Amino acid sequence: MRKTIMTALLAGAAALTIGTGVAAADSAPSVVGMEEHAATAKLTAQGTPYSITNRAGSVSGACTVTEQRDRGYRTETESTYNSSTDSWDRKETKIWRGIGLTVVCR
């Protein structure tokens, strides 16, 4: 019983450590196995940002998505001057970069 509780607590801590990157990847639709044009249409329709990160084979053939990966986040920083305190206020915003697709053409 005690070992089960400890395992559950460690799993919860690991989930908190992983953060929102996993949540974003989980919310992206899976397009692995789809033809490239159908996969990109589905991602566009759902508003999921994507990019083709790797392509192999002849583009004139039938192209299929063989893998997708979470591309993580980038941080945008905005600084504004606060004249009342004579200092700079810094605001950081994390922006999800979407998913990267690997496409193989035959």
Short mmCIF file of N, CA and C in Angstrom, two decimals:
data_model
loop_
_atom_site.label_atom_id
_atom_site.label_comp_id
_atom_site.label_asym_id
_atom_site.label_seq_id
_atom_site.Cartn_x
_atom_site.Cartn_y
_atom_site.Cartn_z
N MET A 1 0.84 -1.19 0.00
CA MET A 1 0.00 0.00 0.00
C MET A 1 0.87 1.24 0.00
N ARG A 2 1.86 1.28 0.90
CA ARG A 2 2.74 2.45 1.02
C ARG A 2 3.53 2.66 -0.28
N LYS A 3 3.99 1.56 -0.90
CA LYS A 3 4.75 1.64 -2.14
C LYS A 3 3.86 2.20 -3.26
N THR A 4 2.60 1.82 -3.29
CA THR A 4 1.67 2.31 -4.29
C THR A 4 1.45 3.81 -4.16
N ILE A 5 1.31 4.30 -2.94
CA ILE A 5 1.12 5.73 -2.70
C ILE A 5 2.36 6.50 -3.12
N MET A 6 3.54 5.98 -2.79
CA MET A 6 4.79 6.64 -3.16
C MET A 6 4.94 6.70 -4.67
N THR A 7 4.58 5.63 -5.35
CA THR A 7 4.65 5.60 -6.81
C THR A 7 3.72 6.64 -7.41
N ALA A 8 2.51 6.75 -6.88
CA ALA A 8 1.55 7.74 -7.37
C ALA A 8 2.06 9.16 -7.15
N LEU A 9 2.66 9.41 -5.99
CA LEU A 9 3.21 10.74 -5.70
C LEU A 9 4.36 11.08 -6.64
N LEU A 10 5.23 10.12 -6.91
CA LEU A 10 6.34 10.37 -7.84
C LEU A 10 5.84 10.61 -9.25
N ALA A 11 4.83 9.90 -9.67
CA ALA A 11 4.26 10.11 -11.00
C ALA A 11 3.65 11.50 -11.12
N GLY A 12 2.98 11.93 -10.06
CA GLY A 12 2.40 13.28 -10.05
C GLY A 12 3.46 14.36 -10.11
N ALA A 13 4.55 14.15 -9.37
CA ALA A 13 5.65 15.11 -9.39
C ALA A 13 6.30 15.16 -10.77
N ALA A 14 6.44 14.02 -11.41
CA ALA A 14 7.01 13.99 -12.76
C ALA A 14 6.11 14.73 -13.74
N ALA A 15 4.82 14.58 -13.61
CA ALA A 15 3.88 15.28 -14.49
C ALA A 15 3.98 16.78 -14.31
N LEU A 16 4.14 17.24 -13.07
CA LEU A 16 4.29 18.67 -12.82
C LEU A 16 5.61 19.19 -13.36
N THR A 17 6.65 18.39 -13.28
CA THR A 17 7.96 18.81 -13.77
C THR A 17 7.95 18.94 -15.29
N ILE A 18 7.25 18.06 -15.97
CA ILE A 18 7.21 18.09 -17.43
C ILE A 18 6.55 19.38 -17.91
N GLY A 19 5.52 19.82 -17.28
CA GLY A 19 4.92 21.12 -17.59
C GLY A 19 3.97 21.09 -18.77
N THR A 20 3.77 22.28 -19.36
CA THR A 20 2.74 22.45 -20.38
C THR A 20 3.16 21.92 -21.74
N GLY A 21 4.42 21.62 -21.97
CA GLY A 21 4.84 21.10 -23.26
C GLY A 21 4.11 19.82 -23.61
N VAL A 22 3.88 18.99 -22.62
CA VAL A 22 3.17 17.74 -22.85
C VAL A 22 1.70 18.02 -23.16
N ALA A 23 1.10 18.96 -22.47
CA ALA A 23 -0.30 19.27 -22.70
C ALA A 23 -0.51 19.75 -24.13
N ALA A 24 0.39 20.58 -24.63
CA ALA A 24 0.26 21.09 -25.99
C ALA A 24 0.40 19.95 -27.00
N ALA A 25 1.36 19.06 -26.76
CA ALA A 25 1.55 17.95 -27.68
C ALA A 25 0.36 17.00 -27.64
N ASP A 26 -0.23 16.81 -26.46
CA ASP A 26 -1.38 15.92 -26.35
C ASP A 26 -2.61 16.50 -27.05
N SER A 27 -2.73 17.83 -27.10
CA SER A 27 -3.90 18.43 -27.70
C SER A 27 -3.80 18.50 -29.22
N ALA A 28 -2.62 18.30 -29.78
CA ALA A 28 -2.45 18.31 -31.24
C ALA A 28 -2.99 17.00 -31.81
N PRO A 29 -3.73 17.08 -32.91
CA PRO A 29 -4.26 15.86 -33.50
C PRO A 29 -3.14 15.01 -34.09
N SER A 30 -3.28 13.71 -34.01
CA SER A 30 -2.29 12.81 -34.59
C SER A 30 -2.55 12.69 -36.09
N VAL A 31 -1.52 12.96 -36.88
CA VAL A 31 -1.65 12.87 -38.34
C VAL A 31 -0.69 11.84 -38.93
N VAL A 32 -0.04 11.05 -38.09
CA VAL A 32 0.89 10.03 -38.56
C VAL A 32 0.13 9.00 -39.38
N GLY A 33 0.67 8.68 -40.55
CA GLY A 33 0.05 7.71 -41.44
C GLY A 33 -0.84 8.35 -42.50
N MET A 34 -1.12 9.64 -42.36
CA MET A 34 -1.96 10.34 -43.33
C MET A 34 -1.10 10.85 -44.49
N GLU A 35 -1.74 11.06 -45.65
CA GLU A 35 -1.03 11.71 -46.75
C GLU A 35 -0.76 13.15 -46.35
N GLU A 36 0.33 13.70 -46.89
CA GLU A 36 0.76 15.04 -46.47
C GLU A 36 -0.32 16.10 -46.64
N HIS A 37 -0.97 16.14 -47.80
CA HIS A 37 -1.98 17.18 -48.03
C HIS A 37 -3.16 17.06 -47.08
N ALA A 38 -3.57 15.85 -46.76
CA ALA A 38 -4.69 15.64 -45.82
C ALA A 38 -4.26 16.02 -44.39
N ALA A 39 -3.02 15.69 -44.03
CA ALA A 39 -2.51 16.01 -42.69
C ALA A 39 -2.40 17.52 -42.49
N THR A 40 -1.85 18.22 -43.47
CA THR A 40 -1.70 19.66 -43.34
C THR A 40 -3.06 20.36 -43.35
N ALA A 41 -4.01 19.84 -44.12
CA ALA A 41 -5.36 20.41 -44.11
C ALA A 41 -6.02 20.23 -42.74
N LYS A 42 -5.85 19.07 -42.13
CA LYS A 42 -6.42 18.81 -40.81
C LYS A 42 -5.80 19.72 -39.75
N LEU A 43 -4.48 19.87 -39.79
CA LEU A 43 -3.80 20.73 -38.82
C LEU A 43 -4.21 22.19 -38.99
N THR A 44 -4.31 22.63 -40.22
CA THR A 44 -4.73 24.01 -40.50
C THR A 44 -6.16 24.24 -40.03
N ALA A 45 -7.05 23.30 -40.29
CA ALA A 45 -8.45 23.43 -39.88
C ALA A 45 -8.59 23.51 -38.36
N GLN A 46 -7.71 22.83 -37.63
CA GLN A 46 -7.78 22.83 -36.17
C GLN A 46 -6.94 23.95 -35.55
N GLY A 47 -6.25 24.74 -36.39
CA GLY A 47 -5.46 25.85 -35.87
C GLY A 47 -4.17 25.43 -35.19
N THR A 48 -3.65 24.26 -35.53
CA THR A 48 -2.41 23.76 -34.94
C THR A 48 -1.24 24.19 -35.80
N PRO A 49 -0.29 24.96 -35.24
CA PRO A 49 0.88 25.34 -36.03
C PRO A 49 1.76 24.11 -36.31
N TYR A 50 2.33 24.06 -37.51
CA TYR A 50 3.17 22.91 -37.89
C TYR A 50 4.24 23.38 -38.88
N SER A 51 5.24 22.53 -39.04
CA SER A 51 6.24 22.72 -40.08
C SER A 51 6.75 21.35 -40.50
N ILE A 52 7.21 21.27 -41.75
CA ILE A 52 7.82 20.04 -42.22
C ILE A 52 9.29 20.12 -41.81
N THR A 53 9.70 19.29 -40.87
CA THR A 53 11.06 19.36 -40.36
C THR A 53 12.00 18.39 -41.07
N ASN A 54 11.45 17.39 -41.76
CA ASN A 54 12.28 16.43 -42.47
C ASN A 54 11.45 15.83 -43.60
N ARG A 55 12.05 15.79 -44.80
CA ARG A 55 11.37 15.21 -45.96
C ARG A 55 12.36 14.31 -46.68
N ALA A 56 11.89 13.13 -47.09
CA ALA A 56 12.75 12.18 -47.81
C ALA A 56 11.98 11.65 -49.01
N GLY A 57 12.72 11.33 -50.08
CA GLY A 57 12.12 10.75 -51.27
C GLY A 57 11.80 11.78 -52.32
N SER A 58 11.16 11.33 -53.38
CA SER A 58 10.80 12.17 -54.52
C SER A 58 9.49 12.89 -54.25
N VAL A 59 9.50 14.21 -54.34
CA VAL A 59 8.30 14.99 -54.05
C VAL A 59 7.18 14.68 -55.05
N SER A 60 7.53 14.18 -56.22
CA SER A 60 6.50 13.86 -57.22
C SER A 60 5.70 12.61 -56.86
N GLY A 61 6.15 11.84 -55.87
CA GLY A 61 5.44 10.63 -55.46
C GLY A 61 4.39 10.93 -54.40
N ALA A 62 3.79 9.87 -53.87
CA ALA A 62 2.81 10.01 -52.79
C ALA A 62 3.57 10.23 -51.48
N CYS A 63 3.24 11.31 -50.79
CA CYS A 63 3.96 11.69 -49.56
C CYS A 63 3.10 11.38 -48.34
N THR A 64 3.69 10.70 -47.36
CA THR A 64 3.00 10.29 -46.15
C THR A 64 3.73 10.81 -44.91
N VAL A 65 2.97 11.25 -43.91
CA VAL A 65 3.57 11.68 -42.64
C VAL A 65 3.93 10.42 -41.86
N THR A 66 5.21 10.30 -41.49
CA THR A 66 5.66 9.11 -40.76
C THR A 66 5.94 9.38 -39.29
N GLU A 67 6.04 10.67 -38.92
CA GLU A 67 6.33 11.00 -37.53
C GLU A 67 5.91 12.44 -37.26
N GLN A 68 5.52 12.71 -36.01
CA GLN A 68 5.27 14.08 -35.59
C GLN A 68 5.84 14.28 -34.20
N ARG A 69 6.39 15.49 -33.96
CA ARG A 69 7.01 15.79 -32.67
C ARG A 69 6.61 17.18 -32.21
N ASP A 70 6.52 17.34 -30.93
CA ASP A 70 6.27 18.64 -30.32
C ASP A 70 7.53 19.48 -30.49
N ARG A 71 7.41 20.69 -31.06
CA ARG A 71 8.57 21.55 -31.28
C ARG A 71 8.88 22.43 -30.09
N GLY A 72 8.11 22.35 -29.03
CA GLY A 72 8.41 23.10 -27.81
C GLY A 72 7.95 24.55 -27.87
N TYR A 73 8.56 25.35 -27.04
CA TYR A 73 8.17 26.75 -26.89
C TYR A 73 9.33 27.68 -27.22
N ARG A 74 8.99 28.88 -27.61
CA ARG A 74 9.97 29.96 -27.70
C ARG A 74 9.48 31.05 -26.76
N THR A 75 10.40 31.85 -26.26
CA THR A 75 10.04 32.90 -25.31
C THR A 75 10.24 34.26 -25.95
N GLU A 76 9.19 35.07 -25.93
CA GLU A 76 9.29 36.44 -26.39
C GLU A 76 9.36 37.34 -25.16
N THR A 77 10.28 38.29 -25.19
CA THR A 77 10.48 39.18 -24.06
C THR A 77 10.13 40.60 -24.48
N GLU A 78 9.34 41.26 -23.65
CA GLU A 78 8.96 42.65 -23.89
C GLU A 78 9.36 43.46 -22.67
N SER A 79 10.11 44.52 -22.89
CA SER A 79 10.55 45.38 -21.79
C SER A 79 9.93 46.76 -21.94
N THR A 80 9.42 47.29 -20.84
CA THR A 80 8.87 48.65 -20.84
C THR A 80 9.51 49.41 -19.69
N TYR A 81 9.74 50.68 -19.95
CA TYR A 81 10.38 51.52 -18.95
C TYR A 81 9.33 52.08 -18.01
N ASN A 82 9.57 51.95 -16.71
CA ASN A 82 8.68 52.47 -15.68
C ASN A 82 9.36 53.71 -15.08
N SER A 83 8.88 54.89 -15.47
CA SER A 83 9.54 56.13 -15.05
C SER A 83 9.34 56.42 -13.56
N SER A 84 8.28 55.92 -12.97
CA SER A 84 8.05 56.19 -11.54
C SER A 84 9.05 55.46 -10.65
N THR A 85 9.52 54.30 -11.08
CA THR A 85 10.52 53.56 -10.29
C THR A 85 11.91 53.62 -10.92
N ASP A 86 12.01 54.28 -12.08
CA ASP A 86 13.27 54.41 -12.82
C ASP A 86 13.89 53.03 -13.07
N SER A 87 13.04 52.11 -13.59
CA SER A 87 13.52 50.77 -13.88
C SER A 87 12.76 50.21 -15.08
N TRP A 88 13.25 49.09 -15.56
CA TRP A 88 12.62 48.40 -16.67
C TRP A 88 11.76 47.26 -16.14
N ASP A 89 10.55 47.16 -16.65
CA ASP A 89 9.67 46.03 -16.32
C ASP A 89 9.77 45.04 -17.48
N ARG A 90 9.97 43.78 -17.15
CA ARG A 90 10.17 42.76 -18.17
C ARG A 90 9.02 41.77 -18.13
N LYS A 91 8.48 41.49 -19.30
CA LYS A 91 7.38 40.52 -19.42
C LYS A 91 7.81 39.45 -20.41
N GLU A 92 7.75 38.18 -19.97
CA GLU A 92 8.09 37.06 -20.85
C GLU A 92 6.83 36.29 -21.19
N THR A 93 6.70 35.96 -22.47
CA THR A 93 5.55 35.21 -22.94
C THR A 93 6.05 33.97 -23.68
N LYS A 94 5.56 32.80 -23.26
CA LYS A 94 5.92 31.56 -23.95
C LYS A 94 4.93 31.31 -25.07
N ILE A 95 5.46 31.00 -26.25
CA ILE A 95 4.62 30.75 -27.43
C ILE A 95 4.95 29.36 -27.95
N TRP A 96 3.91 28.54 -28.06
CA TRP A 96 4.09 27.17 -28.55
C TRP A 96 4.44 27.20 -30.02
N ARG A 97 5.47 26.48 -30.42
CA ARG A 97 5.93 26.46 -31.82
C ARG A 97 5.22 25.40 -32.65
N GLY A 98 4.35 24.62 -32.06
CA GLY A 98 3.56 23.65 -32.81
C GLY A 98 4.25 22.29 -32.91
N ILE A 99 3.94 21.57 -34.00
CA ILE A 99 4.52 20.25 -34.19
C ILE A 99 5.35 20.23 -35.47
N GLY A 100 6.35 19.38 -35.45
CA GLY A 100 7.20 19.16 -36.62
C GLY A 100 6.82 17.83 -37.24
N LEU A 101 6.72 17.81 -38.57
CA LEU A 101 6.32 16.59 -39.28
C LEU A 101 7.48 16.03 -40.07
N THR A 102 7.60 14.71 -40.06
CA THR A 102 8.55 14.00 -40.93
C THR A 102 7.72 13.38 -42.03
N VAL A 103 8.10 13.66 -43.29
CA VAL A 103 7.33 13.21 -44.44
C VAL A 103 8.23 12.35 -45.34
N VAL A 104 7.71 11.20 -45.75
CA VAL A 104 8.42 10.31 -46.68
C VAL A 104 7.59 10.20 -47.95
N CYS A 105 8.25 10.46 -49.09
CA CYS A 105 7.57 10.39 -50.40
C CYS A 105 8.06 9.16 -51.15
N ARG A 106 7.13 8.46 -51.78
CA ARG A 106 7.49 7.24 -52.54
C ARG A 106 7.06 7.39 -53.97
#
